[in-house]
Each structure stands twice: as C-alpha cells, then as structure tokens.
Amino acid sequence: SSTSTVIGGLEYGAYAFRISVVDKGAPTNAGTAFESAVSATVLASLTSRVAQAPYGIDVSAAGGLVTLRWQPVTRYEDLASFLNPNAPNAGELSAYRVYRASTVVLGTWTEVAPKLSTGTLTWTGVAVATAPYYMVRAENNDSANSLSRPSLIRAADTLDGIVVAPDNLSYFQIPAARIAPLVGVAGDPASVYTIVSSSHPEDLGGRVYKSLEFRAYRGGLTPDPDFSLSGLGTLHIHYEISGTSLAASSFGTAASPQSASVYWWNGTRWLQLFGKVSTLTQDMFLETQYFGRYQIRSVERVTSFNFNLAGLSNRFVTPNGDGKNDTVVFTFDNPHDASVHGRILDLRGRVVVSELRAGPVQNSLQWDGMAGGRAVPGGMYIYQLEGEGQSFTGTLVILK
C-alpha cells in the first residue's frame, strides 16, 4: 500500500527530499533497527503566492503629519490563510510598504518610508500638500512576485477612500462620511469591509463596452453581495474611444459616448442607472451606494428627463425586512439635472405619498411601502414621476 505525509512550515523555494525505510527493531523486536538505503532524490519547488492587500486603512492628518493604520495581513490574495496567521514566514509576508502620489488615476506612486516590519501596523510621516494620496501594500520575499495589490487609497486632505480598478483609470470614490465600514475598529479585522475590484473581459461584445466589478468582503474574507454604503459614493468607469466613438469591442460596433449608459447587476437582473459622460476624462460617472458588477452599454439616450421600466427595480414590493424587495427604486435619465418629483396614489387616485425620497443612486427615488409612518395595506398602487414637464405613470404591487 502507499503512504503519504504532509510537510508544513516551508517557505517558498527549492527543496530536495529522499525517503528510506526503517524496520521495527527494538523494543518491538529484539536487536537494533536497520535503515534501508535512501531513495533517489525528489525535487520540489514551492512558488510563493501574493499576499492579500492590507485593508482597514485609516488616515488622520494633524500638525503637518499624516498617520495611517491598517489591519494585519493574515492570508493570501486568494483568501487562503497563512500557515500561522499570527506569525507569517517571509515567503508569506515579509514587510509592509507605504506609498503616496499626487493623483489617483495613472499616478506615480513614491515609497515614503523604509520597509516596515510585519508587526508594524501604523505609519506617521510629514504631510505633502502636492501628494495627498496614500496607500499600503504587503510584500513577501519573492523577488519576482512580491507585492500585493494596492490597498484602499486614502486622501489625507479630504479623508475620502478610493478603490481603483485594474485598468488604473476607473475608480469608486467613497466620501469620508461613508468610509467607516471600510476602516472598522483597530485590532478587529472582522469589523472591516474590504472592496476588491476586477475586470470582466468575458462580458464584452454586442452592446457591452466595459465590465467591472467592485466586490465587498466582510473581514477581508467573506463575500457580502448585499453590502452597500450608507450614502452615495461616486463611480467613474473609463471608456476607450476610436475617433469620436466608443472603441468597438471584439463583437460590438462603434457608438457615441452620449449613446451609452451604465448598468448594474442587482443579483437578479441588470438595471439601467444611466450616468453622465465626461469627454474630458473619457469616463461615465454616477453617484451610487451599491457595489457589485457594472457595465457600460450602448443604448438609445434621450436629451431630457425620461423614465422607462428598465429603471424600475421591481414591481412587487415585500416590505418584511428580509432585505429582498423591501423597497422599490425608480431610476431615471436626467441629463439636465432637472427637479424630479415622485408620488404614490391608490387605485382611486388618492395621494398616498406626496413626495418620494431620494434613492440609493444618482437620479433615483424610492418607496418602502410606508405612508405617514405606517405600512400601507397590501394591493396595487400607482406611481407618478414628473420632471421637465413630462410625466410617467405605472403600477406596482405591495405584497403582505
């Protein structure tokens, strides 16, 4: 029969192994144990894996100094734990490195301090007004593949947080007032959310020109698709152009940036969130609370306030507190930033809610099935949205 053993505690690098056999010998049997000749040498090479990016990045600025702190890195980028998370070996984690830059997009990041030991979780240095952005990376001692992804970027002047996408041109900016869940409590990694960005070239083709994802992990480990900000952040999605049109993807055709829209996957279907175009920076941007997957798609865009069913999150509302369809969100195209009002009527035309409150993304309104502080009865209701002299009407259902 065959047998095997696991040898742990190894750092990356090349190893040689040989095996021999030893008989029982004394005391099981009389006499002395004898060892066989050793086997041929077996060569094995351990390759290192990149460590997870530091998370829980906090920043403070006072007296001309900037201070950063972060949670300890205890696992690889693929979320597998280090052999001993409390005492990583150099092949897992050998140092932390702190950088700063004058700009987030395509910035030149300059290291601001010597490598910090793995037990160091804070750094303080002189503030530089011309380079207010800071980030931290983890490092192992593999010279070929040593640095982690950048951490959450923090602005020392505004205290905002920025997650940059793999293209180094798209990013999600989180205002200081909404950053608390991404900072957490010092010494408590489970209290922190980290946001990991990825690109999805497999989505490209047809009307899809760009596809990015910003995925939230609780404690840096557990995916949480329902996590959202307590208020609005700003998402910027960069697009490439060819002449004056969006650069065609492998199966797509050229289209004007003004004939494009941002879509978001809500876990069930793609919702059109519209967004605005900046031809100067070649990006589409919108304010949103949501993380998850976003796309730029070519669509038919109007030049004034418009609403259609693609902007209705759900027609059936179940306000039972389970986090699923508890509210209905109305997202509309509003290129002129016109004043938009929404209200809810019953089937007799009586006003149930005279003014809908702002929604979770830019140019949106929402309703949670409440009126005057009380839940409305189940049944069918009418919504009306008005802006720039136009009105859009439809029905939705409250299920109890």
GROMACS .gro file of C-alpha atoms in nm:
model
  400
    1SER     CA    1   0.000   0.000   0.000
    2SER     CA    2   0.109   0.360  -0.045
    3THR     CA    3   0.154   0.613   0.230
    4SER     CA    4   0.195   0.989   0.238
    5THR     CA    5   0.291   1.266   0.475
    6VAL     CA    6   0.242   1.643   0.481
    7ILE     CA    7   0.540   1.865   0.549
    8GLY     CA    8   0.440   2.213   0.662
    9GLY     CA    9   0.619   2.529   0.766
   10LEU     CA   10   0.814   2.563   0.442
   11GLU     CA   11   0.891   2.895   0.280
   12TYR     CA   12   0.895   2.931  -0.097
   13GLY     CA   13   1.198   2.796  -0.279
   14ALA     CA   14   1.353   2.468  -0.399
   15TYR     CA   15   1.371   2.158  -0.179
   16ALA     CA   16   1.517   1.807  -0.218
   17PHE     CA   17   1.359   1.503  -0.049
   18ARG     CA   18   1.478   1.144  -0.001
   19ILE     CA   19   1.295   0.855   0.166
   20SER     CA   20   1.417   0.546   0.349
   21VAL     CA   21   1.259   0.254   0.532
   22VAL     CA   22   1.335   0.159   0.894
   23ASP     CA   23   1.245  -0.186   1.038
   24LYS     CA   24   1.078  -0.221   1.376
   25GLY     CA   25   1.386  -0.324   1.573
   26ALA     CA   26   1.392  -0.284   1.950
   27PRO     CA   27   1.189  -0.271   2.160
   28THR     CA   28   0.915  -0.421   1.937
   29ASN     CA   29   1.162  -0.680   1.815
   30ALA     CA   30   1.495  -0.776   1.962
   31GLY     CA   31   1.805  -0.620   1.819
   32THR     CA   32   1.870  -0.286   1.655
   33ALA     CA   33   1.656  -0.114   1.395
   34PHE     CA   34   1.806  -0.106   1.050
   35GLU     CA   35   1.752   0.165   0.788
   36SER     CA   36   1.736   0.087   0.421
   37ALA     CA   37   1.927   0.273   0.155
   38VAL     CA   38   1.767   0.604   0.077
   39SER     CA   39   1.562   0.653  -0.236
   40ALA     CA   40   1.654   0.868  -0.529
   41THR     CA   41   1.625   1.239  -0.468
   42VAL     CA   42   1.290   1.402  -0.538
   43LEU     CA   43   1.300   1.773  -0.625
   44ALA     CA   44   1.012   2.005  -0.543
   45SER     CA   45   0.978   2.380  -0.573
   46LEU     CA   46   0.737   2.591  -0.371
   47THR     CA   47   0.620   2.904  -0.550
   48SER     CA   48   0.503   3.195  -0.340
   49ARG     CA   49   0.158   3.348  -0.365
   50VAL     CA   50   0.087   3.717  -0.340
   51ALA     CA   51  -0.045   3.833  -0.005
   52GLN     CA   52  -0.382   3.999   0.036
   53ALA     CA   53  -0.374   4.377   0.013
   54PRO     CA   54  -0.378   4.549   0.354
   55TYR     CA   55  -0.726   4.663   0.450
   56GLY     CA   56  -0.895   4.872   0.718
   57ILE     CA   57  -0.685   5.169   0.606
   58ASP     CA   58  -0.743   5.463   0.839
   59VAL     CA   59  -0.591   5.807   0.788
   60SER     CA   60  -0.562   6.116   1.004
   61ALA     CA   61  -0.380   6.445   0.948
   62ALA     CA   62  -0.281   6.698   1.213
   63GLY     CA   63   0.012   6.928   1.286
   64GLY     CA   64   0.165   6.876   0.944
   65LEU     CA   65   0.175   6.498   0.992
   66VAL     CA   66  -0.016   6.213   0.830
   67THR     CA   67  -0.085   5.886   1.012
   68LEU     CA   68  -0.201   5.562   0.855
   69ARG     CA   69  -0.307   5.244   1.027
   70TRP     CA   70  -0.426   4.909   0.894
   71GLN     CA   71  -0.526   4.558   0.992
   72PRO     CA   72  -0.267   4.276   0.991
   73VAL     CA   73  -0.245   4.072   0.672
   74THR     CA   74  -0.303   3.705   0.756
   75ARG     CA   75  -0.385   3.544   0.422
   76TYR     CA   76  -0.305   3.528   0.054
   77GLU     CA   77  -0.484   3.718  -0.221
   78ASP     CA   78  -0.683   3.401  -0.300
   79LEU     CA   79  -0.807   3.419   0.065
   80ALA     CA   80  -0.620   3.105   0.178
   81SER     CA   81  -0.479   3.151   0.527
   82PHE     CA   82  -0.110   3.172   0.605
   83LEU     CA   83   0.031   2.866   0.779
   84ASN     CA   84   0.045   3.060   1.106
   85PRO     CA   85  -0.157   3.381   1.058
   86ASN     CA   86  -0.013   3.536   1.374
   87ALA     CA   87   0.348   3.471   1.268
   88PRO     CA   88   0.377   3.466   0.887
   89ASN     CA   89   0.701   3.345   0.736
   90ALA     CA   90   0.889   3.563   0.488
   91GLY     CA   91   0.751   3.371   0.190
   92GLU     CA   92   0.402   3.473   0.301
   93LEU     CA   93   0.461   3.823   0.435
   94SER     CA   94   0.793   3.996   0.485
   95ALA     CA   95   0.707   4.368   0.510
   96TYR     CA   96   0.458   4.649   0.458
   97ARG     CA   97   0.531   4.937   0.224
   98VAL     CA   98   0.370   5.285   0.228
   99TYR     CA   99   0.333   5.498  -0.087
  100ARG     CA  100   0.194   5.838  -0.180
  101ALA     CA  101   0.100   6.011  -0.508
  102SER     CA  102  -0.033   6.339  -0.639
  103THR     CA  103  -0.319   6.179  -0.830
  104VAL     CA  104  -0.514   5.857  -0.817
  105VAL     CA  105  -0.555   5.793  -1.189
  106LEU     CA  106  -0.224   5.693  -1.351
  107GLY     CA  107  -0.040   5.843  -1.055
  108THR     CA  108   0.330   5.788  -0.990
  109TRP     CA  109   0.348   5.621  -0.651
  110THR     CA  110   0.655   5.704  -0.443
  111GLU     CA  111   0.758   5.498  -0.140
  112VAL     CA  112   0.766   5.725   0.164
  113ALA     CA  113   0.939   5.505   0.420
  114PRO     CA  114   1.173   5.210   0.453
  115LYS     CA  115   1.004   4.872   0.454
  116LEU     CA  116   0.801   4.826   0.771
  117SER     CA  117   0.815   4.503   0.971
  118THR     CA  118   0.521   4.265   0.966
  119GLY     CA  119   0.440   4.364   1.323
  120THR     CA  120   0.408   4.732   1.230
  121LEU     CA  121   0.050   4.840   1.162
  122THR     CA  122   0.088   5.220   1.172
  123TRP     CA  123   0.298   5.481   0.995
  124THR     CA  124   0.337   5.855   1.056
  125GLY     CA  125   0.514   6.096   0.822
  126VAL     CA  126   0.525   6.457   0.713
  127ALA     CA  127   0.223   6.563   0.506
  128VAL     CA  128   0.294   6.679   0.149
  129ALA     CA  129   0.026   6.903   0.000
  130THR     CA  130   0.123   6.813  -0.356
  131ALA     CA  131   0.087   6.438  -0.290
  132PRO     CA  132  -0.216   6.385  -0.067
  133TYR     CA  133  -0.299   6.024  -0.166
  134TYR     CA  134  -0.165   5.730   0.035
  135MET     CA  135  -0.185   5.353   0.011
  136VAL     CA  136  -0.019   5.046   0.163
  137ARG     CA  137   0.099   4.720   0.004
  138ALA     CA  138   0.206   4.392   0.158
  139GLU     CA  139   0.524   4.220   0.042
  140ASN     CA  140   0.683   3.876   0.059
  141ASN     CA  141   1.046   3.797  -0.017
  142ASP     CA  142   0.988   3.651  -0.362
  143SER     CA  143   1.184   3.887  -0.584
  144ALA     CA  144   0.975   3.801  -0.892
  145ASN     CA  145   0.623   3.831  -0.749
  146SER     CA  146   0.635   4.004  -0.418
  147LEU     CA  147   0.390   4.295  -0.391
  148SER     CA  148   0.021   4.274  -0.314
  149ARG     CA  149  -0.242   4.480  -0.483
  150PRO     CA  150  -0.269   4.840  -0.361
  151SER     CA  151  -0.483   4.885  -0.054
  152LEU     CA  152  -0.777   5.121  -0.037
  153ILE     CA  153  -0.634   5.461  -0.126
  154ARG     CA  154  -0.691   5.738   0.129
  155ALA     CA  155  -0.680   6.114   0.071
  156ALA     CA  156  -0.505   6.296   0.353
  157ASP     CA  157  -0.685   6.623   0.275
  158THR     CA  158  -1.047   6.508   0.231
  159LEU     CA  159  -1.011   6.168   0.409
  160ASP     CA  160  -1.203   6.008   0.119
  161GLY     CA  161  -1.131   5.649   0.020
  162ILE     CA  162  -1.074   5.535  -0.339
  163VAL     CA  163  -1.083   5.184  -0.488
  164VAL     CA  164  -0.901   5.178  -0.823
  165ALA     CA  165  -0.996   4.921  -1.087
  166PRO     CA  166  -0.736   4.706  -1.267
  167ASP     CA  167  -0.728   4.946  -1.565
  168ASN     CA  168  -0.589   5.219  -1.331
  169LEU     CA  169  -0.839   5.459  -1.488
  170SER     CA  170  -1.173   5.358  -1.336
  171TYR     CA  171  -1.240   5.401  -0.967
  172PHE     CA  172  -1.500   5.411  -0.690
  173GLN     CA  173  -1.467   5.713  -0.459
  174ILE     CA  174  -1.613   5.684  -0.110
  175PRO     CA  175  -1.661   6.007   0.085
  176ALA     CA  176  -1.515   6.033   0.435
  177ALA     CA  177  -1.865   6.045   0.584
  178ARG     CA  178  -1.935   5.692   0.445
  179ILE     CA  179  -1.593   5.530   0.495
  180ALA     CA  180  -1.640   5.386   0.848
  181PRO     CA  181  -1.724   5.026   0.743
  182LEU     CA  182  -1.404   5.013   0.536
  183VAL     CA  183  -1.196   5.128   0.836
  184GLY     CA  184  -1.351   4.927   1.118
  185VAL     CA  185  -1.202   4.902   1.466
  186ALA     CA  186  -0.828   4.875   1.521
  187GLY     CA  187  -0.733   4.518   1.612
  188ASP     CA  188  -1.067   4.375   1.498
  189PRO     CA  189  -1.036   4.253   1.136
  190ALA     CA  190  -1.389   4.110   1.144
  191SER     CA  191  -1.526   4.465   1.178
  192VAL     CA  192  -1.382   4.575   0.842
  193TYR     CA  193  -1.512   4.552   0.488
  194THR     CA  194  -1.264   4.544   0.203
  195ILE     CA  195  -1.352   4.615  -0.160
  196VAL     CA  196  -1.176   4.419  -0.436
  197SER     CA  197  -1.205   4.535  -0.795
  198SER     CA  198  -1.180   4.312  -1.103
  199SER     CA  199  -1.239   4.342  -1.476
  200HIS     CA  200  -1.457   4.104  -1.680
  201PRO     CA  201  -1.344   4.098  -2.044
  202GLU     CA  202  -1.557   3.786  -2.098
  203ASP     CA  203  -1.867   4.013  -2.080
  204LEU     CA  204  -1.757   4.231  -2.371
  205GLY     CA  205  -1.933   4.214  -2.705
  206GLY     CA  206  -2.254   4.336  -2.863
  207ARG     CA  207  -2.367   4.643  -2.669
  208VAL     CA  208  -2.125   4.589  -2.376
  209TYR     CA  209  -1.810   4.804  -2.392
  210LYS     CA  210  -1.678   4.780  -2.037
  211SER     CA  211  -1.744   4.546  -1.744
  212LEU     CA  212  -1.603   4.597  -1.395
  213GLU     CA  213  -1.683   4.458  -1.052
  214PHE     CA  214  -1.633   4.602  -0.704
  215ARG     CA  215  -1.691   4.314  -0.463
  216ALA     CA  216  -1.724   4.360  -0.087
  217TYR     CA  217  -1.571   4.114   0.163
  218ARG     CA  218  -1.656   4.121   0.532
  219GLY     CA  219  -1.348   4.080   0.747
  220GLY     CA  220  -1.149   4.068   0.425
  221LEU     CA  221  -1.270   3.710   0.382
  222THR     CA  222  -1.646   3.657   0.339
  223PRO     CA  223  -1.817   3.787   0.022
  224ASP     CA  224  -2.115   4.008   0.105
  225PRO     CA  225  -2.317   4.087  -0.210
  226ASP     CA  226  -2.571   4.286  -0.007
  227PHE     CA  227  -2.323   4.533   0.141
  228SER     CA  228  -2.379   4.895   0.040
  229LEU     CA  229  -2.275   5.239   0.160
  230SER     CA  230  -2.492   5.437   0.399
  231GLY     CA  231  -2.492   5.721   0.145
  232LEU     CA  232  -2.374   5.797  -0.205
  233GLY     CA  233  -2.025   5.738  -0.337
  234THR     CA  234  -1.913   5.818  -0.692
  235LEU     CA  235  -1.829   5.556  -0.953
  236HIS     CA  236  -1.612   5.650  -1.252
  237ILE     CA  237  -1.590   5.397  -1.539
  238HIS     CA  238  -1.333   5.479  -1.805
  239TYR     CA  239  -1.403   5.406  -2.170
  240GLU     CA  240  -1.174   5.396  -2.472
  241ILE     CA  241  -1.256   5.586  -2.788
  242SER     CA  242  -1.175   5.544  -3.153
  243GLY     CA  243  -1.212   5.877  -3.327
  244THR     CA  244  -1.524   6.020  -3.166
  245SER     CA  245  -1.689   5.687  -3.080
  246LEU     CA  246  -1.656   5.423  -2.814
  247ALA     CA  247  -1.389   5.178  -2.923
  248ALA     CA  248  -1.566   4.870  -3.054
  249SER     CA  249  -1.527   4.554  -2.851
  250SER     CA  250  -1.450   4.228  -3.028
  251PHE     CA  251  -1.814   4.173  -3.124
  252GLY     CA  252  -1.952   4.523  -3.083
  253THR     CA  253  -1.983   4.821  -3.315
  254ALA     CA  254  -1.876   5.180  -3.261
  255ALA     CA  255  -2.119   5.403  -3.072
  256SER     CA  256  -2.115   5.757  -2.942
  257PRO     CA  257  -2.034   5.804  -2.569
  258GLN     CA  258  -2.356   6.008  -2.548
  259SER     CA  259  -2.541   5.694  -2.660
  260ALA     CA  260  -2.416   5.487  -2.368
  261SER     CA  261  -2.548   5.404  -2.024
  262VAL     CA  262  -2.427   5.244  -1.702
  263TYR     CA  263  -2.594   4.918  -1.599
  264TRP     CA  264  -2.572   4.743  -1.260
  265TRP     CA  265  -2.643   4.378  -1.175
  266ASN     CA  266  -2.874   4.375  -0.869
  267GLY     CA  267  -2.842   3.999  -0.817
  268THR     CA  268  -3.149   3.924  -1.028
  269ARG     CA  269  -3.128   4.140  -1.338
  270TRP     CA  270  -2.939   4.428  -1.496
  271LEU     CA  271  -3.074   4.772  -1.401
  272GLN     CA  272  -3.013   5.078  -1.614
  273LEU     CA  273  -2.862   5.353  -1.397
  274PHE     CA  274  -2.782   5.591  -1.686
  275GLY     CA  275  -2.487   5.802  -1.562
  276LYS     CA  276  -2.317   6.105  -1.715
  277VAL     CA  277  -2.041   6.133  -1.972
  278SER     CA  278  -1.718   6.327  -1.926
  279THR     CA  279  -1.549   6.353  -2.266
  280LEU     CA  280  -1.251   6.527  -2.100
  281THR     CA  281  -1.159   6.229  -1.882
  282GLN     CA  282  -1.329   5.967  -2.103
  283ASP     CA  283  -1.544   5.820  -1.830
  284MET     CA  284  -1.903   5.772  -1.730
  285PHE     CA  285  -1.981   5.857  -1.372
  286LEU     CA  286  -2.272   5.835  -1.132
  287GLU     CA  287  -2.340   5.853  -0.761
  288THR     CA  288  -2.436   5.519  -0.607
  289GLN     CA  289  -2.447   5.327  -0.279
  290TYR     CA  290  -2.407   4.993  -0.449
  291PHE     CA  291  -2.104   4.773  -0.505
  292GLY     CA  292  -2.111   4.480  -0.746
  293ARG     CA  293  -2.078   4.450  -1.124
  294TYR     CA  294  -2.120   4.748  -1.355
  295GLN     CA  295  -2.116   4.775  -1.733
  296ILE     CA  296  -2.110   5.045  -1.998
  297ARG     CA  297  -2.356   4.961  -2.276
  298SER     CA  298  -2.465   5.139  -2.589
  299VAL     CA  299  -2.832   5.242  -2.569
  300GLU     CA  300  -3.077   5.492  -2.709
  301ARG     CA  301  -3.043   5.800  -2.485
  302VAL     CA  302  -3.284   6.095  -2.483
  303THR     CA  303  -3.192   6.457  -2.427
  304SER     CA  304  -3.439   6.532  -2.147
  305PHE     CA  305  -3.594   6.369  -1.840
  306ASN     CA  306  -3.703   6.014  -1.918
  307PHE     CA  307  -3.813   5.702  -1.729
  308ASN     CA  308  -3.882   5.351  -1.851
  309LEU     CA  309  -3.928   5.007  -1.699
  310ALA     CA  310  -3.554   4.935  -1.722
  311GLY     CA  311  -3.517   5.182  -1.434
  312LEU     CA  312  -3.776   5.010  -1.212
  313SER     CA  313  -3.602   4.783  -0.962
  314ASN     CA  314  -3.907   4.563  -0.903
  315ARG     CA  315  -4.285   4.583  -0.945
  316PHE     CA  316  -4.362   4.362  -0.646
  317VAL     CA  317  -4.262   4.504  -0.306
  318THR     CA  318  -4.244   4.281   0.003
  319PRO     CA  319  -4.165   4.516   0.294
  320ASN     CA  320  -4.098   4.243   0.552
  321GLY     CA  321  -3.743   4.341   0.648
  322ASP     CA  322  -3.568   4.043   0.486
  323GLY     CA  323  -3.355   4.270   0.266
  324LYS     CA  324  -3.517   4.144  -0.054
  325ASN     CA  325  -3.758   4.372  -0.243
  326ASP     CA  326  -3.827   4.570   0.075
  327THR     CA  327  -3.824   4.887  -0.135
  328VAL     CA  328  -3.884   4.984  -0.494
  329VAL     CA  329  -3.632   5.213  -0.664
  330PHE     CA  330  -3.715   5.436  -0.962
  331THR     CA  331  -3.401   5.530  -1.160
  332PHE     CA  332  -3.442   5.783  -1.440
  333ASP     CA  333  -3.240   5.964  -1.704
  334ASN     CA  334  -3.197   6.327  -1.608
  335PRO     CA  335  -2.930   6.485  -1.831
  336HIS     CA  336  -3.016   6.841  -1.728
  337ASP     CA  337  -3.032   6.770  -1.352
  338ALA     CA  338  -3.392   6.887  -1.355
  339SER     CA  339  -3.608   6.878  -1.044
  340VAL     CA  340  -3.793   6.545  -1.042
  341HIS     CA  341  -4.085   6.462  -0.815
  342GLY     CA  342  -4.248   6.128  -0.748
  343ARG     CA  343  -4.564   6.030  -0.565
  344ILE     CA  344  -4.776   5.723  -0.492
  345LEU     CA  345  -5.153   5.702  -0.545
  346ASP     CA  346  -5.406   5.435  -0.465
  347LEU     CA  347  -5.632   5.294  -0.736
  348ARG     CA  348  -5.895   5.559  -0.656
  349GLY     CA  349  -5.646   5.834  -0.735
  350ARG     CA  350  -5.599   5.942  -0.374
  351VAL     CA  351  -5.245   6.053  -0.281
  352VAL     CA  352  -5.076   5.800  -0.051
  353VAL     CA  353  -4.725   5.952  -0.054
  354SER     CA  354  -4.693   6.308  -0.185
  355GLU     CA  355  -4.313   6.314  -0.224
  356LEU     CA  356  -4.086   6.013  -0.269
  357ARG     CA  357  -3.748   6.032  -0.100
  358ALA     CA  358  -3.411   6.018  -0.273
  359GLY     CA  359  -3.293   5.675  -0.383
  360PRO     CA  360  -2.966   5.482  -0.349
  361VAL     CA  361  -2.817   5.601  -0.679
  362GLN     CA  362  -2.794   5.936  -0.853
  363ASN     CA  363  -3.120   6.037  -1.023
  364SER     CA  364  -3.339   5.792  -0.838
  365LEU     CA  365  -3.631   5.790  -0.595
  366GLN     CA  366  -3.752   5.510  -0.370
  367TRP     CA  367  -4.051   5.392  -0.169
  368ASP     CA  368  -4.055   5.142   0.118
  369GLY     CA  369  -4.430   5.080   0.138
  370MET     CA  370  -4.476   5.332   0.419
  371ALA     CA  371  -4.706   5.633   0.436
  372GLY     CA  372  -4.723   5.872   0.732
  373GLY     CA  373  -4.504   5.641   0.938
  374ARG     CA  374  -4.729   5.340   0.884
  375ALA     CA  375  -4.717   5.046   0.644
  376VAL     CA  376  -4.976   5.068   0.370
  377PRO     CA  377  -5.216   4.778   0.309
  378GLY     CA  378  -5.125   4.520   0.051
  379GLY     CA  379  -5.254   4.574  -0.301
  380MET     CA  380  -5.188   4.763  -0.623
  381TYR     CA  381  -5.066   5.124  -0.626
  382ILE     CA  382  -4.989   5.384  -0.891
  383TYR     CA  383  -4.660   5.569  -0.916
  384GLN     CA  384  -4.612   5.901  -1.093
  385LEU     CA  385  -4.279   6.062  -1.181
  386GLU     CA  386  -4.269   6.420  -1.314
  387GLY     CA  387  -3.983   6.629  -1.450
  388GLU     CA  388  -3.925   6.888  -1.722
  389GLY     CA  389  -4.297   6.899  -1.795
  390GLN     CA  390  -4.320   6.525  -1.858
  391SER     CA  391  -4.499   6.263  -1.650
  392PHE     CA  392  -4.452   5.885  -1.635
  393THR     CA  393  -4.709   5.659  -1.469
  394GLY     CA  394  -4.721   5.290  -1.386
  395THR     CA  395  -4.834   5.040  -1.127
  396LEU     CA  396  -4.668   4.832  -0.859
  397VAL     CA  397  -4.790   4.584  -0.600
  398ILE     CA  398  -4.738   4.569  -0.224
  399LEU     CA  399  -4.739   4.206  -0.110
  400LYS     CA  400  -4.803   4.129   0.256
   0.00000   0.00000   0.00000
